[in-house]
Short mmCIF file of C-alpha atoms and ligand atoms in Angstrom, two decimals:
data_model
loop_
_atom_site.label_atom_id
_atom_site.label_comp_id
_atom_site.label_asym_id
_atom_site.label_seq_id
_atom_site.Cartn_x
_atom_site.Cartn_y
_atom_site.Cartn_z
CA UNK A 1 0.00 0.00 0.00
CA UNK A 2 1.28 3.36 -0.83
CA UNK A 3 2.14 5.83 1.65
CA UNK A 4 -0.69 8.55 0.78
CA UNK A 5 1.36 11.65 2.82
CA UNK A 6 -1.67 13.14 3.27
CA UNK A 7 -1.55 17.10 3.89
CA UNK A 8 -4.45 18.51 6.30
CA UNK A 9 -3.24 22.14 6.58
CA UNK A 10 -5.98 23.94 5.16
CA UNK A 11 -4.59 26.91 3.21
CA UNK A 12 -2.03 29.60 4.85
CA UNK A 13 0.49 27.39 5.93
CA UNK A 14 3.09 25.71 3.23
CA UNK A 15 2.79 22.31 3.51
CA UNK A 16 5.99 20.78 3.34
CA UNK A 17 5.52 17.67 1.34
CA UNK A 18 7.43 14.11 1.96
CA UNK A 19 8.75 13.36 -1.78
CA UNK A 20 8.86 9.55 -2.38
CA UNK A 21 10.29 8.26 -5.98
CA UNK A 22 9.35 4.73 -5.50
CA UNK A 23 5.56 3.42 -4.47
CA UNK A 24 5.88 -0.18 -2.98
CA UNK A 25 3.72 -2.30 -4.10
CA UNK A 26 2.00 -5.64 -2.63
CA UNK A 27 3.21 -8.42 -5.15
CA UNK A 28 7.01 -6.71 -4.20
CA UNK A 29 7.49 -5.51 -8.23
CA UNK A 30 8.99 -1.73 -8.73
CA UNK A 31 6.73 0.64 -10.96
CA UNK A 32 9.55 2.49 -13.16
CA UNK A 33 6.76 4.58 -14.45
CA UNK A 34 7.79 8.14 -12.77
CA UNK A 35 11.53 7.42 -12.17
CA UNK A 36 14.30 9.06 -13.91
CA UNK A 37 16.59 7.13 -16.17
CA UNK A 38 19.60 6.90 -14.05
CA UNK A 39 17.13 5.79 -10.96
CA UNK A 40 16.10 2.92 -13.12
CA UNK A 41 19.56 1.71 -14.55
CA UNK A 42 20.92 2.19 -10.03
CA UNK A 43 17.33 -0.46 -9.70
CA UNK A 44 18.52 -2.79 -12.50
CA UNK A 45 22.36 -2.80 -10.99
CA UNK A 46 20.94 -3.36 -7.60
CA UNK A 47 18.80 -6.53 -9.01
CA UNK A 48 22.46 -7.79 -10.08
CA UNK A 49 22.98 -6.60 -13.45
CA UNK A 50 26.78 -5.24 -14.27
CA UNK A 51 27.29 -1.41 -15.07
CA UNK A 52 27.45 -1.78 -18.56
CA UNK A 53 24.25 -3.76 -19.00
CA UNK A 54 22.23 -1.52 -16.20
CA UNK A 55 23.18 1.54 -18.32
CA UNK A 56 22.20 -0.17 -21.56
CA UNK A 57 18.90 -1.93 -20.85
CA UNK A 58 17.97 1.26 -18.49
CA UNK A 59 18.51 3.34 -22.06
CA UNK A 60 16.46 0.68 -23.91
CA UNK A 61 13.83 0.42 -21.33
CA UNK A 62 13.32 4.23 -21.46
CA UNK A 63 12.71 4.44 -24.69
CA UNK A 64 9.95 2.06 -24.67
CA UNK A 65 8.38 3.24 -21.66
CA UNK A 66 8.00 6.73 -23.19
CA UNK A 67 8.39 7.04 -26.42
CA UNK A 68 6.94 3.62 -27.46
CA UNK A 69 4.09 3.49 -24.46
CA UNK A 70 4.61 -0.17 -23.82
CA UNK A 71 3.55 -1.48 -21.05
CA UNK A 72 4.45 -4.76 -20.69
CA UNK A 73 7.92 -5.81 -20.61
CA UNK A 74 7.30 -8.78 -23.44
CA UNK A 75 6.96 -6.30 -26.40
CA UNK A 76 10.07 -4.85 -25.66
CA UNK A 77 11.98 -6.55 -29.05
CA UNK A 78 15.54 -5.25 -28.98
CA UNK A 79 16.07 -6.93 -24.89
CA UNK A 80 17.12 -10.62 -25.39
CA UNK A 81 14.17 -12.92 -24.79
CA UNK A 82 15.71 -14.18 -21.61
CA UNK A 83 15.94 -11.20 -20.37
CA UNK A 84 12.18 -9.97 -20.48
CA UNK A 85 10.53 -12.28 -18.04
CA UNK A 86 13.68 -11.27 -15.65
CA UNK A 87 12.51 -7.82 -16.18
CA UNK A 88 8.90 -8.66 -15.73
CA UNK A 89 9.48 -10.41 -12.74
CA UNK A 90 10.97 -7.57 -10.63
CA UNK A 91 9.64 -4.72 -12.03
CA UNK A 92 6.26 -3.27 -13.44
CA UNK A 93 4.90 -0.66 -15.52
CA UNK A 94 1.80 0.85 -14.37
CA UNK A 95 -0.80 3.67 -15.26
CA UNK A 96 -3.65 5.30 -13.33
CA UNK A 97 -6.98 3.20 -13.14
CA UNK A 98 -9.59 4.53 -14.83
CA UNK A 99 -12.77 4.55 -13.04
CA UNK A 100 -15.07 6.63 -15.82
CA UNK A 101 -14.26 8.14 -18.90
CA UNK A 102 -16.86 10.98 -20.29
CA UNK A 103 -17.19 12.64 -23.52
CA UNK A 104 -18.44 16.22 -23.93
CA UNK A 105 -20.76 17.27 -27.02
CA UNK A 106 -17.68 19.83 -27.81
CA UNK A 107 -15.22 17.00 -28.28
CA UNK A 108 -13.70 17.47 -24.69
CA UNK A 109 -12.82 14.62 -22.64
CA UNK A 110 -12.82 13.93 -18.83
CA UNK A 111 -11.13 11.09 -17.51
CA UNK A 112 -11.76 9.71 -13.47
CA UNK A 113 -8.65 8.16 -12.34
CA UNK A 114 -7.51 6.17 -9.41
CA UNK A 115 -4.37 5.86 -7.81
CA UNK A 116 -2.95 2.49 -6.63
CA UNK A 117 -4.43 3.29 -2.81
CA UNK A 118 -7.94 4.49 -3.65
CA UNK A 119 -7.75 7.98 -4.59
CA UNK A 120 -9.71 9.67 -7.29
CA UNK A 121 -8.62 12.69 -9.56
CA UNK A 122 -9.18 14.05 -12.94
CA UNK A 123 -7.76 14.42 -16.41
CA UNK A 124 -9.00 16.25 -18.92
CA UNK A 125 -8.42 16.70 -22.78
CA UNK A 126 -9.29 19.66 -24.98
CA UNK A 127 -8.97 19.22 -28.72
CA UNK A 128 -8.81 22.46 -31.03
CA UNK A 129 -8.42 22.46 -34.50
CA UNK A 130 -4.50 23.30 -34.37
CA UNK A 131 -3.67 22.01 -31.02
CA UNK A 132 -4.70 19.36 -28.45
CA UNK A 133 -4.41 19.95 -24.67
CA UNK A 134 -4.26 18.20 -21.87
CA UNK A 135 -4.97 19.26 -18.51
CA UNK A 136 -3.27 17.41 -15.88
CA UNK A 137 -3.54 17.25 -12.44
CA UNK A 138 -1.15 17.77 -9.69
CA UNK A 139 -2.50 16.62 -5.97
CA UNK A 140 -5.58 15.46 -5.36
CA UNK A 141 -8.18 18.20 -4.10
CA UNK A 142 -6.46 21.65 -2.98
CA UNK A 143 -5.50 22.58 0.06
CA UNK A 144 -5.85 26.63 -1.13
CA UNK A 145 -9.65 26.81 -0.78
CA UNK A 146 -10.30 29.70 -3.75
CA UNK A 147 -13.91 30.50 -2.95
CA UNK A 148 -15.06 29.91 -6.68
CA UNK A 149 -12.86 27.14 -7.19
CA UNK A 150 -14.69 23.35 -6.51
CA UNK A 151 -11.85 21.38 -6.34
CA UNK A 152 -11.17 23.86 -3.04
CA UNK A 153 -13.99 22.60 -1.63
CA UNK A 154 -11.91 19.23 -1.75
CA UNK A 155 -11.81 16.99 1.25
CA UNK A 156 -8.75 15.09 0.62
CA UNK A 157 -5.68 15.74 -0.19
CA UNK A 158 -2.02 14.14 -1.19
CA UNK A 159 0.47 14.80 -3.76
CA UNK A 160 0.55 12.74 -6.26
CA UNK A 161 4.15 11.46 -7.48
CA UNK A 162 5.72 11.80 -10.29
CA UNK A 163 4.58 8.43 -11.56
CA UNK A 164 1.05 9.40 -11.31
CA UNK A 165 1.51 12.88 -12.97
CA UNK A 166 3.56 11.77 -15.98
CA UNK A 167 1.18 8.71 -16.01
CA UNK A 168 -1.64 11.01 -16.97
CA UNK A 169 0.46 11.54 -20.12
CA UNK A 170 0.82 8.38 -20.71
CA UNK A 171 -2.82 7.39 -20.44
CA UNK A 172 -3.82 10.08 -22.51
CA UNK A 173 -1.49 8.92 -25.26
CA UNK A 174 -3.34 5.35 -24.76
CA UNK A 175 -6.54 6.41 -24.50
CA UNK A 176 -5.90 8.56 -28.48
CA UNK A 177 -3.96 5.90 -29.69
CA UNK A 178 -0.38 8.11 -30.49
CA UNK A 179 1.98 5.69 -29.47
CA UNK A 180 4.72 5.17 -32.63
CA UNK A 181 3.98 2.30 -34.58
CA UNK A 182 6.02 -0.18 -36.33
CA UNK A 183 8.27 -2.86 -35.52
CA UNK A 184 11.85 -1.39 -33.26
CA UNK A 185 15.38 -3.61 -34.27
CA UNK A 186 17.02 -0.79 -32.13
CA UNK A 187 17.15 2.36 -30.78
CA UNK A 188 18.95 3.67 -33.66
CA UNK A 189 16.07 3.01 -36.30
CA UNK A 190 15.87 5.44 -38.42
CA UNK A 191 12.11 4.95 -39.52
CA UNK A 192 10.95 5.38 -36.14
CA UNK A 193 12.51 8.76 -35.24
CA UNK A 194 11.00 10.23 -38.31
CA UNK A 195 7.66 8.79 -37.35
CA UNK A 196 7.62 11.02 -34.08
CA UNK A 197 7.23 14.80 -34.77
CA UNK A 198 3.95 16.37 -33.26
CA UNK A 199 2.79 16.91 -36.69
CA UNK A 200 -0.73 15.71 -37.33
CA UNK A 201 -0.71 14.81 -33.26
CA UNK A 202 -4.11 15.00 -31.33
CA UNK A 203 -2.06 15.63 -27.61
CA UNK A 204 0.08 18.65 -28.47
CA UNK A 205 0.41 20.62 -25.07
CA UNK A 206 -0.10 20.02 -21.96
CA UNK A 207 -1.24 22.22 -18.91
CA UNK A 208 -0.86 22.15 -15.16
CA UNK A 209 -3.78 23.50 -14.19
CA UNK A 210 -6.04 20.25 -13.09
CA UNK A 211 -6.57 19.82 -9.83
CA UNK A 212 -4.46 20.99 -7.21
CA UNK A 213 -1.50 23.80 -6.74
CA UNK A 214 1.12 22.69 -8.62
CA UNK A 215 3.75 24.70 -6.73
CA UNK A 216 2.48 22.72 -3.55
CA UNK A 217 4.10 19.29 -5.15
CA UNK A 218 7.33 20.77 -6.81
CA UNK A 219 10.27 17.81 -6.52
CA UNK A 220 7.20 15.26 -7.97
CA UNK A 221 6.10 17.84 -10.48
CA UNK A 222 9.43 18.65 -11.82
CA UNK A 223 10.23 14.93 -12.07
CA UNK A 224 7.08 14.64 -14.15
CA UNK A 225 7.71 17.10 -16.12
CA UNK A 226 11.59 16.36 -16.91
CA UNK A 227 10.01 13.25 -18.18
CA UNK A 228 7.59 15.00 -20.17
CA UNK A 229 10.16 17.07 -21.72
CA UNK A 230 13.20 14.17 -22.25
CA UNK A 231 14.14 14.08 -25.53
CA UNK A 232 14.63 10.14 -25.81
CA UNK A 233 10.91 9.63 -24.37
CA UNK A 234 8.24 11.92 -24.88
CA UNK A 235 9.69 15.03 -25.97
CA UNK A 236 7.91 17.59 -25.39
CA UNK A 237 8.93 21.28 -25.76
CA UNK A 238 9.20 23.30 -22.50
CA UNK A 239 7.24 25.96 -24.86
CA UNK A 240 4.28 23.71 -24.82
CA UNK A 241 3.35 23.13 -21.40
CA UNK A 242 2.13 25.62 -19.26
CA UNK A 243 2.84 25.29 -15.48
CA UNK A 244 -0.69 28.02 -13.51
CA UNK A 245 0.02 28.73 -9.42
CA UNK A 246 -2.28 30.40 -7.42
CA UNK A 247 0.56 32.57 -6.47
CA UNK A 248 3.12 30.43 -4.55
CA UNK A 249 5.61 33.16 -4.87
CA UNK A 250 8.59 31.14 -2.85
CA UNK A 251 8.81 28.89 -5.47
CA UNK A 252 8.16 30.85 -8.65
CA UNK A 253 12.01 31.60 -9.66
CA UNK A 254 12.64 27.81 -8.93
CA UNK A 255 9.86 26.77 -11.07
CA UNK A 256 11.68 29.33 -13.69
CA UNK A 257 15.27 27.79 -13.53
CA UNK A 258 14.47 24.10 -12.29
CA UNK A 259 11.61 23.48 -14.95
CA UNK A 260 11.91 25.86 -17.38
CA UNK A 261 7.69 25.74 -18.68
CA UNK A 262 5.85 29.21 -19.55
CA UNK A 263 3.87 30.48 -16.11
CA UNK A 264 0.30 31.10 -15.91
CA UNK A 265 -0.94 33.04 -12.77
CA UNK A 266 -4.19 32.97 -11.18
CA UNK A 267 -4.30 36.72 -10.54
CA UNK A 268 -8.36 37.43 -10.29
CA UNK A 269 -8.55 40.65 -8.45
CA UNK A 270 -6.41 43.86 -8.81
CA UNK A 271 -7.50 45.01 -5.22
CA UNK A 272 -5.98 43.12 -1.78
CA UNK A 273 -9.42 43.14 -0.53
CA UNK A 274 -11.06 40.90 -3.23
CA UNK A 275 -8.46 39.23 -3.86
CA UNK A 276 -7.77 37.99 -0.03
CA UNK A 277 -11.57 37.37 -0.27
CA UNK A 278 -11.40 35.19 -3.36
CA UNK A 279 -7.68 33.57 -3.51
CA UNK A 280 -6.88 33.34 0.72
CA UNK A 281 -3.24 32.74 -0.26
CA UNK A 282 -3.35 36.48 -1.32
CA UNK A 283 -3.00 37.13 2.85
CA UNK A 284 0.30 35.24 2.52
CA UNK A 285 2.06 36.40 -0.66
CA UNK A 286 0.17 39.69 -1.59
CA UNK A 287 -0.19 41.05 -5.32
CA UNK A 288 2.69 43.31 -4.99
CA UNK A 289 5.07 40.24 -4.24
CA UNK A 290 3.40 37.97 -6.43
CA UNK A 291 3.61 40.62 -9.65
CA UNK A 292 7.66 41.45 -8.93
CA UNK A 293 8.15 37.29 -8.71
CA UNK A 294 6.28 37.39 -12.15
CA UNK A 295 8.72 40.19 -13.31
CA UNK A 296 11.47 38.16 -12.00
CA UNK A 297 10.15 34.82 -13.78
CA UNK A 298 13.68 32.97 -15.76
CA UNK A 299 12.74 32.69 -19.12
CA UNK A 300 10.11 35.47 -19.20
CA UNK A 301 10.13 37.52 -22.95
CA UNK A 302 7.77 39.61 -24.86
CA UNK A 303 8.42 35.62 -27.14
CA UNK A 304 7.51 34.23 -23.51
CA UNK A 305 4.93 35.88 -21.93
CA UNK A 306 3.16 35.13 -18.92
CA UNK A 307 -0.49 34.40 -18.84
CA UNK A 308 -2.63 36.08 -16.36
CA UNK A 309 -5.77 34.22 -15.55
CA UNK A 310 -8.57 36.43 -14.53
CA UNK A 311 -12.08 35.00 -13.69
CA UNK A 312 -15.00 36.85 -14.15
CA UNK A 313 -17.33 37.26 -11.34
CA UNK A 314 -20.36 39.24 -11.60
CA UNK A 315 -20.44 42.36 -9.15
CA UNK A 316 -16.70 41.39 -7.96
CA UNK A 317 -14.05 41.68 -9.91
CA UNK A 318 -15.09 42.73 -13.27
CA UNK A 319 -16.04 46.78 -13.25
CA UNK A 320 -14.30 49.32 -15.53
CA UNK A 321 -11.75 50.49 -12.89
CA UNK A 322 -10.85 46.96 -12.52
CA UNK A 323 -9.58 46.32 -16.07
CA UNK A 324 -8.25 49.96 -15.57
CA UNK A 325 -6.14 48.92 -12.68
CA UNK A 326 -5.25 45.23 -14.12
CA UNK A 327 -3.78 47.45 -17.42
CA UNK A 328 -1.63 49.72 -14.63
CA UNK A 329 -0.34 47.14 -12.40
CA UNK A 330 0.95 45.28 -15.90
CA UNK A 331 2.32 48.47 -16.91
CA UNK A 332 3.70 49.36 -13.72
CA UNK A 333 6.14 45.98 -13.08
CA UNK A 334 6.63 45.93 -16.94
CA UNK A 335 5.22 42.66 -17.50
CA UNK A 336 5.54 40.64 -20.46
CA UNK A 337 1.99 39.87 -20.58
CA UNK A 338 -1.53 38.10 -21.71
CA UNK A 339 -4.45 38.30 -19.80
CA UNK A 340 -6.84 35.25 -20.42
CA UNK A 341 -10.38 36.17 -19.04
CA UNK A 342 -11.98 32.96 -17.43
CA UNK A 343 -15.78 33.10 -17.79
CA UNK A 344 -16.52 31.60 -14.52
CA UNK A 345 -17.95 28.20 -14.33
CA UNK A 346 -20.62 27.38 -12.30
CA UNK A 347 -20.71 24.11 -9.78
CA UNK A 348 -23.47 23.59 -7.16
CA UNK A 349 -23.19 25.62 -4.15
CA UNK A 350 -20.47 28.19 -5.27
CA UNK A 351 -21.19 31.68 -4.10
CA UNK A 352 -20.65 33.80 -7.37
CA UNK A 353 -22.10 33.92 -10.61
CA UNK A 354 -20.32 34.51 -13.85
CA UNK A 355 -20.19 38.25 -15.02
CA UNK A 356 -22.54 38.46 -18.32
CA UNK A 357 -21.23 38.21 -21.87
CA UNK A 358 -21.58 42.23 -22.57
CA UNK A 359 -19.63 43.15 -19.09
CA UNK A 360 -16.54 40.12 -20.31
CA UNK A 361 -16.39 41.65 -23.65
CA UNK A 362 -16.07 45.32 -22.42
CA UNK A 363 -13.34 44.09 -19.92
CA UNK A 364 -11.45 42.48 -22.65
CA UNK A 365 -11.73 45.67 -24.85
CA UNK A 366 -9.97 47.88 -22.16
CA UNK A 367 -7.24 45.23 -21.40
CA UNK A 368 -6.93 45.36 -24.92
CA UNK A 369 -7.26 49.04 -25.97
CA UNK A 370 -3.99 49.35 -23.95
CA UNK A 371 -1.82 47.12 -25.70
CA UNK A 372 -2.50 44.12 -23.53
CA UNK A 373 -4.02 40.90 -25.42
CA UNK A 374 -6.88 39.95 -23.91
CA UNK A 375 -9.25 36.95 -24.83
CA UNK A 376 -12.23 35.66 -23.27
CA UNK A 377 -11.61 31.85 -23.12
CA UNK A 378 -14.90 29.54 -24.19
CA UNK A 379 -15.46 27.06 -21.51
CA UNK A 380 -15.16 23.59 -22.76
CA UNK A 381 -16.58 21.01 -21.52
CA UNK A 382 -18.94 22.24 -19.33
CA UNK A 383 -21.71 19.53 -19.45
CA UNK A 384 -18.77 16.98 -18.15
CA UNK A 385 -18.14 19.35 -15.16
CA UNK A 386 -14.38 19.49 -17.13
CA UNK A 387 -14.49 22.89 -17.25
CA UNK A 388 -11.91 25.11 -15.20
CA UNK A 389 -12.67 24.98 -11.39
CA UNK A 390 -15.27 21.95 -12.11
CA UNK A 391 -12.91 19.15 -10.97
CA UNK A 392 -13.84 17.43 -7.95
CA UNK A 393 -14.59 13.56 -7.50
CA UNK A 394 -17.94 12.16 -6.14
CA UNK A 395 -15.95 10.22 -3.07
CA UNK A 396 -14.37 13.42 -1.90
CA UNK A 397 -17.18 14.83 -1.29
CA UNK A 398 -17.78 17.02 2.05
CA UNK A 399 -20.51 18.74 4.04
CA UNK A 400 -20.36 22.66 4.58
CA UNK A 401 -21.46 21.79 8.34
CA UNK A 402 -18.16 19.49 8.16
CA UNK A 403 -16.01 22.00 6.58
CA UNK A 404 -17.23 24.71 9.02
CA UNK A 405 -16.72 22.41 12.07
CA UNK A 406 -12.87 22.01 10.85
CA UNK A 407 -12.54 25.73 10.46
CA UNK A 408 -13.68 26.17 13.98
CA UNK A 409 -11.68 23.52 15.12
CA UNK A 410 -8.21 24.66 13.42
CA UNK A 411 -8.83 28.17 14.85
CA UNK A 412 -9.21 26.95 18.38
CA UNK A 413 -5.81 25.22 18.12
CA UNK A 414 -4.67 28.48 16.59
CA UNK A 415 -5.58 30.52 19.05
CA UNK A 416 -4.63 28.16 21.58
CA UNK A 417 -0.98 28.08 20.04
CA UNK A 418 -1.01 31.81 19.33
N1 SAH B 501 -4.19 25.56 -8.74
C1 SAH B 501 -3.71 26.18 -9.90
C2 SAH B 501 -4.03 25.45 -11.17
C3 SAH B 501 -5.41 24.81 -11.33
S1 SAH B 501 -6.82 25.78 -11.57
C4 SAH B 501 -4.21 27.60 -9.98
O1 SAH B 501 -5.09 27.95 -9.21
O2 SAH B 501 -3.69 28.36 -10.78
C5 SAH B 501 -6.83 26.35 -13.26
C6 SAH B 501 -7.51 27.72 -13.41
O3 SAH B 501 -8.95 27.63 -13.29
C7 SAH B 501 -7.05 28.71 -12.36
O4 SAH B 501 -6.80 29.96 -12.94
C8 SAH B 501 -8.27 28.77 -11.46
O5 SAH B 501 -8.28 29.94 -10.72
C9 SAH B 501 -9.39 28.69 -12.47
N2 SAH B 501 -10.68 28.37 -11.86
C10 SAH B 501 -10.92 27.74 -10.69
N3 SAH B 501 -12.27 27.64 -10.47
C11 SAH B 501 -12.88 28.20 -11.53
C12 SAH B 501 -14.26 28.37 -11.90
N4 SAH B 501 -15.25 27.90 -11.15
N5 SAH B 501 -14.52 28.98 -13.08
C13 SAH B 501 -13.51 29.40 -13.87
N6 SAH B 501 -12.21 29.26 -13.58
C14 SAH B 501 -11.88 28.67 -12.42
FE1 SF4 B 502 -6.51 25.15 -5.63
FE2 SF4 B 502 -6.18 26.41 -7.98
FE3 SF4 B 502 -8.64 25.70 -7.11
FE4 SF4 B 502 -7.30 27.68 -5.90
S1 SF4 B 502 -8.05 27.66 -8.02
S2 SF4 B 502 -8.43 26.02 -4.88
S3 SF4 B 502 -5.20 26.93 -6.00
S4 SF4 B 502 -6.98 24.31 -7.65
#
């Protein structure tokens, strides 16, 4: 059973997660899906292979974990016959379980997944007609409670690991059929190279911005993600994925230099008032902070820009003097921006409602009148709850008496330790 390093601080504290590379499993096998290259050739020396042959079956394996998408050890044609079963017997190649797969009328997809000790999470895939994107998640629920966000309403939370992050990839890639096809002599096969560009490819980027704070599970996103990006497995380009925080501003530069993926920011509200009402993490690491990390961000250009997400809510956040003031604090720390306005989805229970289409569109004109793209993003998905801020799983489900209770409760120890 995996340990599930469950996080209960709810919201203002960083949690300080236990990083794990390798999930033991009951029948004693090691899943290799998640682990870097070098991890998995130190495994395959420790099960009593030489150097040499760790390094070279470790290279060999890689390749056909990630850039072939087997998953079974048998198809693997260029390791020596005898030499599969010994694989198979010690080690294992796993994905997420899927629990329910749903199709939207738009062509979105939502995918329920479980982990290996009972935890549900989503996936979800957005087809365009020059791009495909997936939207992965990071922990299950959130422990940053955004007041229009349902996945903050989330009862339970862990990180997931790297295995289960990059494994959304992998499923994905499955589930579309985009594996390379053709028969592999060796790694140096010319016909298969050629046969993987992202030409004509249905999964073309990929975005952080599932459930959970990204920035909460760093060391098992970055693993993911170096996966994600290795050029002998899945190879894709840094410019293609998208990494969105709430505004963990501790661990933006990081994210910068140790990752190297374009930034969105969940800014919604140009005031600290609204926006300590609406993203609570705003009393931690306030707008000014958050908008000089975003000025600092490694790799930020007018090429490179940073996205700021901005959801509407009616009566909230979306008046004239609010774009006004969005366009000035842009201005003012020089940002290389875009500003993507997030009509607000709708989930039972939430508190706002979504601004109307005329107030959106005059928004986006003033953003835009002053230089600053601007576009209103069209929800996708929404009949499939896929939709941004729609994720949360059936089993996590919570009461607001609960949630209240808890509040109380973690105030009382506050105040008690304060
Ligand atoms: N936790 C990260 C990434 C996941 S959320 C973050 O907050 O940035 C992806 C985006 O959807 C964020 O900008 C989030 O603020 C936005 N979002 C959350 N709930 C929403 C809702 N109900 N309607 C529209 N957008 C929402
Ligand atoms: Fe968490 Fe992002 Fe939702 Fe906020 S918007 S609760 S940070 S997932």
């Amino acid at each position: 059973m995996a340990d599930t390093t469950l996080m209960s601080i709810p919201g203002q504290v960083d949690p300080v997660p236990v990083a794990r590379d390798i999930t033991p499993r009951t029948d004693g096998r090691i899943d290799l899906i998640g682990l870097p290259k070098d991890r998995i050739r130190e495994l395959f020396a420790e099960a009593g292979l030489d150097a040499k042959q760790a390094k070279l079956r470790a290279k060999q394996v890689f390749h056909w974990l990630y850039h072939r998408g087997v998953t079974d050890f048998a198809a693997m044609t260029d390791i020596a016959k005898t030499m599969r079963p010994w694989l198979a017997e010690r080690f294992y190649i796993g994905r997420p379980d899927v629990v329910e797969a749903q199709h939207s009328t738009d062509g979105t997809r939502k995918w329920l997944l479980r982990t290996s000790d009972g935890h549900e999470f989503e996936m979800v895939f957005i087809p365009d007609a020059d791009r495909g994107t997936l939207c992965v998640s990071s922990q299950v629920g959130c422990t940053l409670n955004c007041r229009f966000c349902h996945t903050g309403t989330m009862k339970l939370v862990r990180n997931l690991t790297p295995g289960e992050i990059v494994g959304q990839v992998l499923l994905a890639r499955d589930s579309l059929g985009e594996w390379p096809k053709g028969s592999m002599a060796g790694l140096d096969e010319v016909e298969d190279s050629a046969e993987y560009t992202s030409d004509g490819r249905l999964l073309t980027n990929i975005v952080m911005m599932g459930m959970g704070e990204p920035l909460y599970n760093f060391d098992n996103v970055k693993g993911a993600l170096k996966l994600v990006m290795d050029g002998d497995g899945l190879a894709l380009s840094k410019r293609r994925i998208t990494l969105s925080t709430s505004g963990v501003v501790p661990a933006m530069a990081r994210c910068g230099e140790e990752i190297g993926v374009n930034l969105a920011v969940s800014l919604h509200a140009v005031t600290k008032e609204i926006r300590d009402e609406i993203v609570p993490l705003n009393k931690k690491y306030g707008i000014e902070e958050l908008l000089q990390a975003c000025a600092d961000y490694p790799g930020a250009s007018n090429a490179r820009r940073i996205t700021f997400e901005y959801v509407m809510l009616k009566d909230k956040n979306d008046s004239d003097e609010h774009a006004h003031e969005l366009v000035r604090l842009l201005k003012q720390y020089d940002l290389p921006a875009k500003v993507n306005l997030i009509p607000f989805n709708p989930w039972p229970g939430a508190a706002y409602e979504c601004s109307t289409p005329e107030r959106v569109k005059r928004f986006s004109e003033i953003v835009f009148e002053h230089g600053i793209s601007a576009p209103v993003r069209t929800p996708r998905g929404r009949d499939i709850d896929a939709a941004c801020g729609q994720l949360k799983t059936a089993a996590e489900k919570k009461s607001r008496a609960q949630r209240d209770r808890e509040a109380a409760a973690a105030e009382a120890t506050e105040a008690a330790a304060g």
